[in-house]
Coordinates of C-alpha atoms in Angstrom, one line a residue:
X2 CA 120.3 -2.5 -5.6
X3 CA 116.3 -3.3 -7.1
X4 CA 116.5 -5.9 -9.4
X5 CA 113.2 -5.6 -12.0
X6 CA 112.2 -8.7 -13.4
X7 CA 110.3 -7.9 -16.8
X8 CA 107.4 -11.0 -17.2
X9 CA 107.5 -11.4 -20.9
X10 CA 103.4 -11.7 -22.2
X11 CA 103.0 -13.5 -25.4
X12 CA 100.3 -11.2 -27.0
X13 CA 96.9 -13.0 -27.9
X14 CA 95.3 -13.2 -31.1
X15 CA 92.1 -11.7 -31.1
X16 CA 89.3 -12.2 -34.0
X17 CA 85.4 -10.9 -32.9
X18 CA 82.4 -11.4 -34.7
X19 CA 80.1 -8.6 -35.0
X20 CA 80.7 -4.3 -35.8
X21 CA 78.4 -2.8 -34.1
X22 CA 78.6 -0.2 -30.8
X23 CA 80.5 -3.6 -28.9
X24 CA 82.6 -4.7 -31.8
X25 CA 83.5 -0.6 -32.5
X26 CA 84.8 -0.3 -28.7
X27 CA 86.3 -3.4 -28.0
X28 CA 88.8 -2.5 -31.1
X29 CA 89.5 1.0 -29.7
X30 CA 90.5 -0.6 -26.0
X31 CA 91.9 -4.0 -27.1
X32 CA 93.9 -1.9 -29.8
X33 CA 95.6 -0.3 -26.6
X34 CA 96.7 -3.4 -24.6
X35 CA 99.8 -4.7 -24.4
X36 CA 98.3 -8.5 -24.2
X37 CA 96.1 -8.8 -26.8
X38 CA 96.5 -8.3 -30.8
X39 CA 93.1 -7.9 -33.1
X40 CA 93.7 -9.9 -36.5
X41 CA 90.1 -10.5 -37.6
X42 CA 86.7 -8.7 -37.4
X43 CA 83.8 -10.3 -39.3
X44 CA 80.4 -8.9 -39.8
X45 CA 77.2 -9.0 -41.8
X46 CA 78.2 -5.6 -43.6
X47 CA 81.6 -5.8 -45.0
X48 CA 83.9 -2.6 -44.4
X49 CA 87.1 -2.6 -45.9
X50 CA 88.4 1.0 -44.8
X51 CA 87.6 -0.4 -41.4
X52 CA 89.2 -3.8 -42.2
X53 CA 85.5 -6.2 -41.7
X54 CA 85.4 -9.0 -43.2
X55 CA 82.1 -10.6 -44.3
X56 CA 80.7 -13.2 -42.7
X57 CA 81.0 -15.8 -46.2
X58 CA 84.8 -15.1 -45.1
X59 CA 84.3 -16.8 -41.7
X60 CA 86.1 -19.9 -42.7
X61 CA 89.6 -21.8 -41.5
X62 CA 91.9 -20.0 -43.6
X63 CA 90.6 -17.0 -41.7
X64 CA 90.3 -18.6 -38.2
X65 CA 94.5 -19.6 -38.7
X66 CA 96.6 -18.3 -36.1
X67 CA 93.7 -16.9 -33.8
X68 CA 94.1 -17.6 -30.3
X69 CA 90.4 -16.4 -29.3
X70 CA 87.4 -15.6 -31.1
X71 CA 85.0 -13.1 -29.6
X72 CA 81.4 -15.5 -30.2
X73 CA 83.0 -19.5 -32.5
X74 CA 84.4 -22.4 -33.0
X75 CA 86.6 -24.7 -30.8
X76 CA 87.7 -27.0 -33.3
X77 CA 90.0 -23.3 -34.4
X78 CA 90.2 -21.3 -31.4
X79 CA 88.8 -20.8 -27.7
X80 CA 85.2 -19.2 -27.4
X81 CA 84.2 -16.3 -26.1
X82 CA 80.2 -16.2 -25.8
X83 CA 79.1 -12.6 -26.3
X84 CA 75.3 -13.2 -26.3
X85 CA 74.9 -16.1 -23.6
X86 CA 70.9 -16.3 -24.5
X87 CA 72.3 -18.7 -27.2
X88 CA 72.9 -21.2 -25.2
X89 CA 69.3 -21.4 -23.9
X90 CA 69.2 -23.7 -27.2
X91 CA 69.3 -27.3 -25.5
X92 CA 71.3 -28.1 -28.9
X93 CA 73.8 -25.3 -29.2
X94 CA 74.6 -26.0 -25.4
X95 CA 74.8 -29.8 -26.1
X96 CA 77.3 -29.5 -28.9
X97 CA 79.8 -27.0 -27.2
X98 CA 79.6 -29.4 -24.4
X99 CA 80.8 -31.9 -26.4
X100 CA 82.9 -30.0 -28.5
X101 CA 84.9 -28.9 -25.1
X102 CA 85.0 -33.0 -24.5
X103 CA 86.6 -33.6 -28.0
X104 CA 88.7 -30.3 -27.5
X105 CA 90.1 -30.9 -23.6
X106 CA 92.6 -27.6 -24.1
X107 CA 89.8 -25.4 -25.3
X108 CA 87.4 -22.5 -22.9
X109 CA 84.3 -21.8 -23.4
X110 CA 83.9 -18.2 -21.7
X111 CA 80.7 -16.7 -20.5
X112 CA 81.0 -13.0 -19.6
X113 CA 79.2 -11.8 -16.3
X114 CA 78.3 -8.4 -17.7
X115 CA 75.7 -6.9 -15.8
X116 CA 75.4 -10.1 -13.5
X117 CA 77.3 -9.7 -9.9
X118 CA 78.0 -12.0 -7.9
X119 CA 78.0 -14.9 -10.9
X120 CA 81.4 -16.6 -9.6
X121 CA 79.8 -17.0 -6.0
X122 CA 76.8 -18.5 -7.6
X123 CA 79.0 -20.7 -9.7
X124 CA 80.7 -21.9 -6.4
X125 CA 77.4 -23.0 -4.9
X126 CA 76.2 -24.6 -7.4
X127 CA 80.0 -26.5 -7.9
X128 CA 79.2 -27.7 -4.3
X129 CA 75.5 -28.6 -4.8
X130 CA 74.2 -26.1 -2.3
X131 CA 72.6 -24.1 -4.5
X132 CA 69.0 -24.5 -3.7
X133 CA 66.8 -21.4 -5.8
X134 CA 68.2 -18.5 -8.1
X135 CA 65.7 -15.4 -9.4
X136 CA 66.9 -12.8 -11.2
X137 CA 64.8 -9.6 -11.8
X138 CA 65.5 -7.0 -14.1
X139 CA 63.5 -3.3 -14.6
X140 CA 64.1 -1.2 -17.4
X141 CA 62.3 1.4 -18.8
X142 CA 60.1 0.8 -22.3
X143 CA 62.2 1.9 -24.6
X144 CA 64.9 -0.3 -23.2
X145 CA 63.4 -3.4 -24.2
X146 CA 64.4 -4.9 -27.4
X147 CA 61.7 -6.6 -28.8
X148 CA 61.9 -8.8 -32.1
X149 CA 59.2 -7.5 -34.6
X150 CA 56.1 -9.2 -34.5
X151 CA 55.4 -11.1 -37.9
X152 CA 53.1 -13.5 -39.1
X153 CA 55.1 -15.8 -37.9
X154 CA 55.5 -14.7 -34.5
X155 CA 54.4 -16.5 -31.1
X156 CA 51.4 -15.4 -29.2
X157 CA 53.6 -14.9 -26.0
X158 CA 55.7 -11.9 -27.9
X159 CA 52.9 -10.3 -29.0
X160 CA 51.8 -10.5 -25.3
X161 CA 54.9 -8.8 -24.6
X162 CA 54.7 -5.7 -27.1
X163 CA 51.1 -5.3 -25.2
X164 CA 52.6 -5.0 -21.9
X165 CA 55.3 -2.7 -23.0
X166 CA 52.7 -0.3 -25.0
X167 CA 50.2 -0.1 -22.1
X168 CA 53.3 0.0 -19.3
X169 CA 54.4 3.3 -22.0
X170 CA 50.5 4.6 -22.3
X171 CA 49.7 4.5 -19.0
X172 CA 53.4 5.5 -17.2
X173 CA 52.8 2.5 -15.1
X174 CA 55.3 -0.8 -14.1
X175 CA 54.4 -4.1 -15.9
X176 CA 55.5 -7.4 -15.0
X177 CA 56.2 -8.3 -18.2
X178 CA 57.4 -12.3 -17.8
X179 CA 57.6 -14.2 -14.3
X180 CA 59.0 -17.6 -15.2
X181 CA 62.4 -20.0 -16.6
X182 CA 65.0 -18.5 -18.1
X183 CA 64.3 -21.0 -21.2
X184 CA 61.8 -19.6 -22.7
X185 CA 62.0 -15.6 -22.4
X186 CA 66.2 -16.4 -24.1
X187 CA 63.9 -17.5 -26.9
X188 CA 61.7 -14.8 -27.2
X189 CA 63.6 -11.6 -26.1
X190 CA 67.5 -12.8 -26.5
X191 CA 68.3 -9.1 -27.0
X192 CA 67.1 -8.1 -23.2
X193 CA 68.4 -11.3 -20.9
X194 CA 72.1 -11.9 -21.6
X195 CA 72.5 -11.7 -17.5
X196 CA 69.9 -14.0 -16.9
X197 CA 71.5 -16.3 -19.5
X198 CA 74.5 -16.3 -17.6
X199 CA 73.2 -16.6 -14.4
X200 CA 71.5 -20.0 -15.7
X201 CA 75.1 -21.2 -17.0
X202 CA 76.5 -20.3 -13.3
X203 CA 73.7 -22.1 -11.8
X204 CA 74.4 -24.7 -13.4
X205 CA 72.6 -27.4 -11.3
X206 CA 69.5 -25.3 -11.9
X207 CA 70.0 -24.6 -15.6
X208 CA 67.8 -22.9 -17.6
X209 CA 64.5 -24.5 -16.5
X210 CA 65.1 -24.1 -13.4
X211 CA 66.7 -20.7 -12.6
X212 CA 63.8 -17.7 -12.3
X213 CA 63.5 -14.5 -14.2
X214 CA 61.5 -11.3 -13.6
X215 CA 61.2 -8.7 -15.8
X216 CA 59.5 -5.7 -14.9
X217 CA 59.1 -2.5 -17.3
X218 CA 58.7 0.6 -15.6
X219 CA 58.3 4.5 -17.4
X220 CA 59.7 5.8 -14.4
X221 CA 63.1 4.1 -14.3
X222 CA 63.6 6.6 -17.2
X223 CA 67.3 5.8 -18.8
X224 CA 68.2 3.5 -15.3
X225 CA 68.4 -0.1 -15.7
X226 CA 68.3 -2.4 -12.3
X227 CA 68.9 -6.1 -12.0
X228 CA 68.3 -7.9 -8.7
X229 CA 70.1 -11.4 -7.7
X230 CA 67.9 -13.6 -4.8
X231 CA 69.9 -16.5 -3.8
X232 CA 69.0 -19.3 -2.0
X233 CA 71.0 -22.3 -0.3
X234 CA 71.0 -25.0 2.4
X235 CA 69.7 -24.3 6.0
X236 CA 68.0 -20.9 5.4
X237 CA 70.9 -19.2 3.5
X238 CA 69.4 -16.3 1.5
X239 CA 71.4 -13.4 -0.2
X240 CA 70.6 -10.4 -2.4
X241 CA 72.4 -8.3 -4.6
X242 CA 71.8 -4.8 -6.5
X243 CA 72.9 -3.7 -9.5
X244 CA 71.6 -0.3 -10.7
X245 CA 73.2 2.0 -13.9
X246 CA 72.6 4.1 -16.1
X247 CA 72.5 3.4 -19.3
X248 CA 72.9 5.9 -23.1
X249 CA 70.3 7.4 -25.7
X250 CA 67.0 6.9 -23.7
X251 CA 68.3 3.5 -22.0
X252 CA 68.3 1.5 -24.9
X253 CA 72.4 1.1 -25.4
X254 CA 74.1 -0.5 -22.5
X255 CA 76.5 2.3 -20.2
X256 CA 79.7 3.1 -20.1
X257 CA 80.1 0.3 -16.9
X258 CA 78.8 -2.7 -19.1
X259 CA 81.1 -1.8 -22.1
X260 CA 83.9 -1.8 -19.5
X261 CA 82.7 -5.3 -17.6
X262 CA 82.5 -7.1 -21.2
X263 CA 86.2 -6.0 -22.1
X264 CA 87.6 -6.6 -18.2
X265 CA 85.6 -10.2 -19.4
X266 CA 87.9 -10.7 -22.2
X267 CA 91.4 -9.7 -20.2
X268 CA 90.2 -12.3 -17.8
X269 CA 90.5 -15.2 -20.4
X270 CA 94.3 -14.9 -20.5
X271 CA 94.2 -16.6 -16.9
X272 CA 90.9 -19.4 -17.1
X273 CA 91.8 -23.1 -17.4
X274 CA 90.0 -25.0 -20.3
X275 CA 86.5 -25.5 -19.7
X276 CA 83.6 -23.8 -18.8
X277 CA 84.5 -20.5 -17.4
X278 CA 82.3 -17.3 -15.9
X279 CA 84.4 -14.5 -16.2

């Protein structure tokens, strides 16, 4: 005789923040799991054939009953940290930190996304052997998503459009910033989310002192590669590889990082509270 033992899984409420290509696929997949529910969307455009909320509608009474909210607010629900670059703020990271203290049952999840190997770096730097982290990442130009240059703009952006218009007129790589992870979040937050994370796994490092590289290069065409060099105690050294392909001339992320991000969210059902890579 088999016995079959049936685990019963309480479903998990699910509200996300944001409509765009992300917010569009992660309510076609989540819609087909068994363990997770979608309650709430909120956006800057509101859509009621689609059910979107507006973002003035981002309040408690809406928050009620959600179990995790895809990018707020511990006080209501765990969080789910779609575009890590934000914590690159010294502030924003300071008052989740001590929101999670206030909060001891709550998670803060960071997803890996394009970033392998993020759990092994997390382990080093949990045991303080973590001794040097650079991440590089080449894209092609019309991968990189620049914020507008205004009036109000810094000279280092401007710098950046420059590279990326003489890396497109000549058909030639550019290294386009060689430095912290700080301060490129802050200037091109759209381009770095795995270098964002990769700061929050190095967490002895941090953001001023975990390296990035980004190189733009015509001839990468629609491919996308990110490099991981590690360093630790006594000479370790270790490097990963991550190349893909990515849609519509290489500007929208492929098939592989839509699929990482949602594998990110199924992986919150089992994370203790706290700061979690997943």
């Amino acid at each position: 005789m088999t016995i079959k033992i049936e685990e019963k899984i309480e479903k998990k409420s699910i509200g996300i923040i944001g409509f765009g290509h992300l917010g569009q696929f992660l309510k076609v997949e989540l819609g087909k799991s068994p363990q997770f529910v979608l309650k709430k969307i909120w956006n800057r455009n509101e859509d009621a054939e689609e059910g979107v909320l507006g973002l003035d509608e981002l309040n408690a009474e809406n928050l009620e009953g959600l179990d995790l909210v895809i990018e707020l607010i511990l006080s209501y629900a765990d969080l789910f940290v779609g575009s890590p670059t934000a914590l690159a703020n010294r502030q924003t990271l300071k008052e989740i930190q001590h929101s999670l203290k206030q909060h001891k049952n709550r998670s803060v999840f960071i997803p890996s996304g394009a970033l392998w190997g993020a759990k092994d770096i997390q382990k080093m730097a949990d045991l303080g052997t973590l001794k040097s982290l650079t991440v590089i990442m080449m894209k092609p130009p019309t991968a990189f998503r620049l914020p507008a240059l205004s009036n109000d703009s810094l000279p280092e952006l401007g710098a950046l459009h420059k590279l990326c218009e003489e890396s497109r007129a000549t058909n030639q790589p550019k290294v386009l910033y060689d430095g912290p992870v700080r301060q490129i979040c802050q200037l091109a937050p759209d381009n770095v989310n795995a270098m964002a994370c990769a700061a929050i796994a190095a967490h002895n490092l941090g953001f001023d002192n975990t390296r990035v590289k980004l190189i733009v290069d015509p001839m990468l065409h629609n491919w996308h590669i990110i490099e991981c060099e590690i360093g630790g105690e006594n000479g370790f050294r270790t490097r990963t590889r991550r190349e893909f392909a990515a849609q519509h001339g290489g500007v929208i992320s492929g098939e592989n990082t839509l699929l990482a991000f949602l594998s990110s969210i199924k992986e919150t059902l089992y994370k203790p509270p706290g700061f979690n890579i997943c």
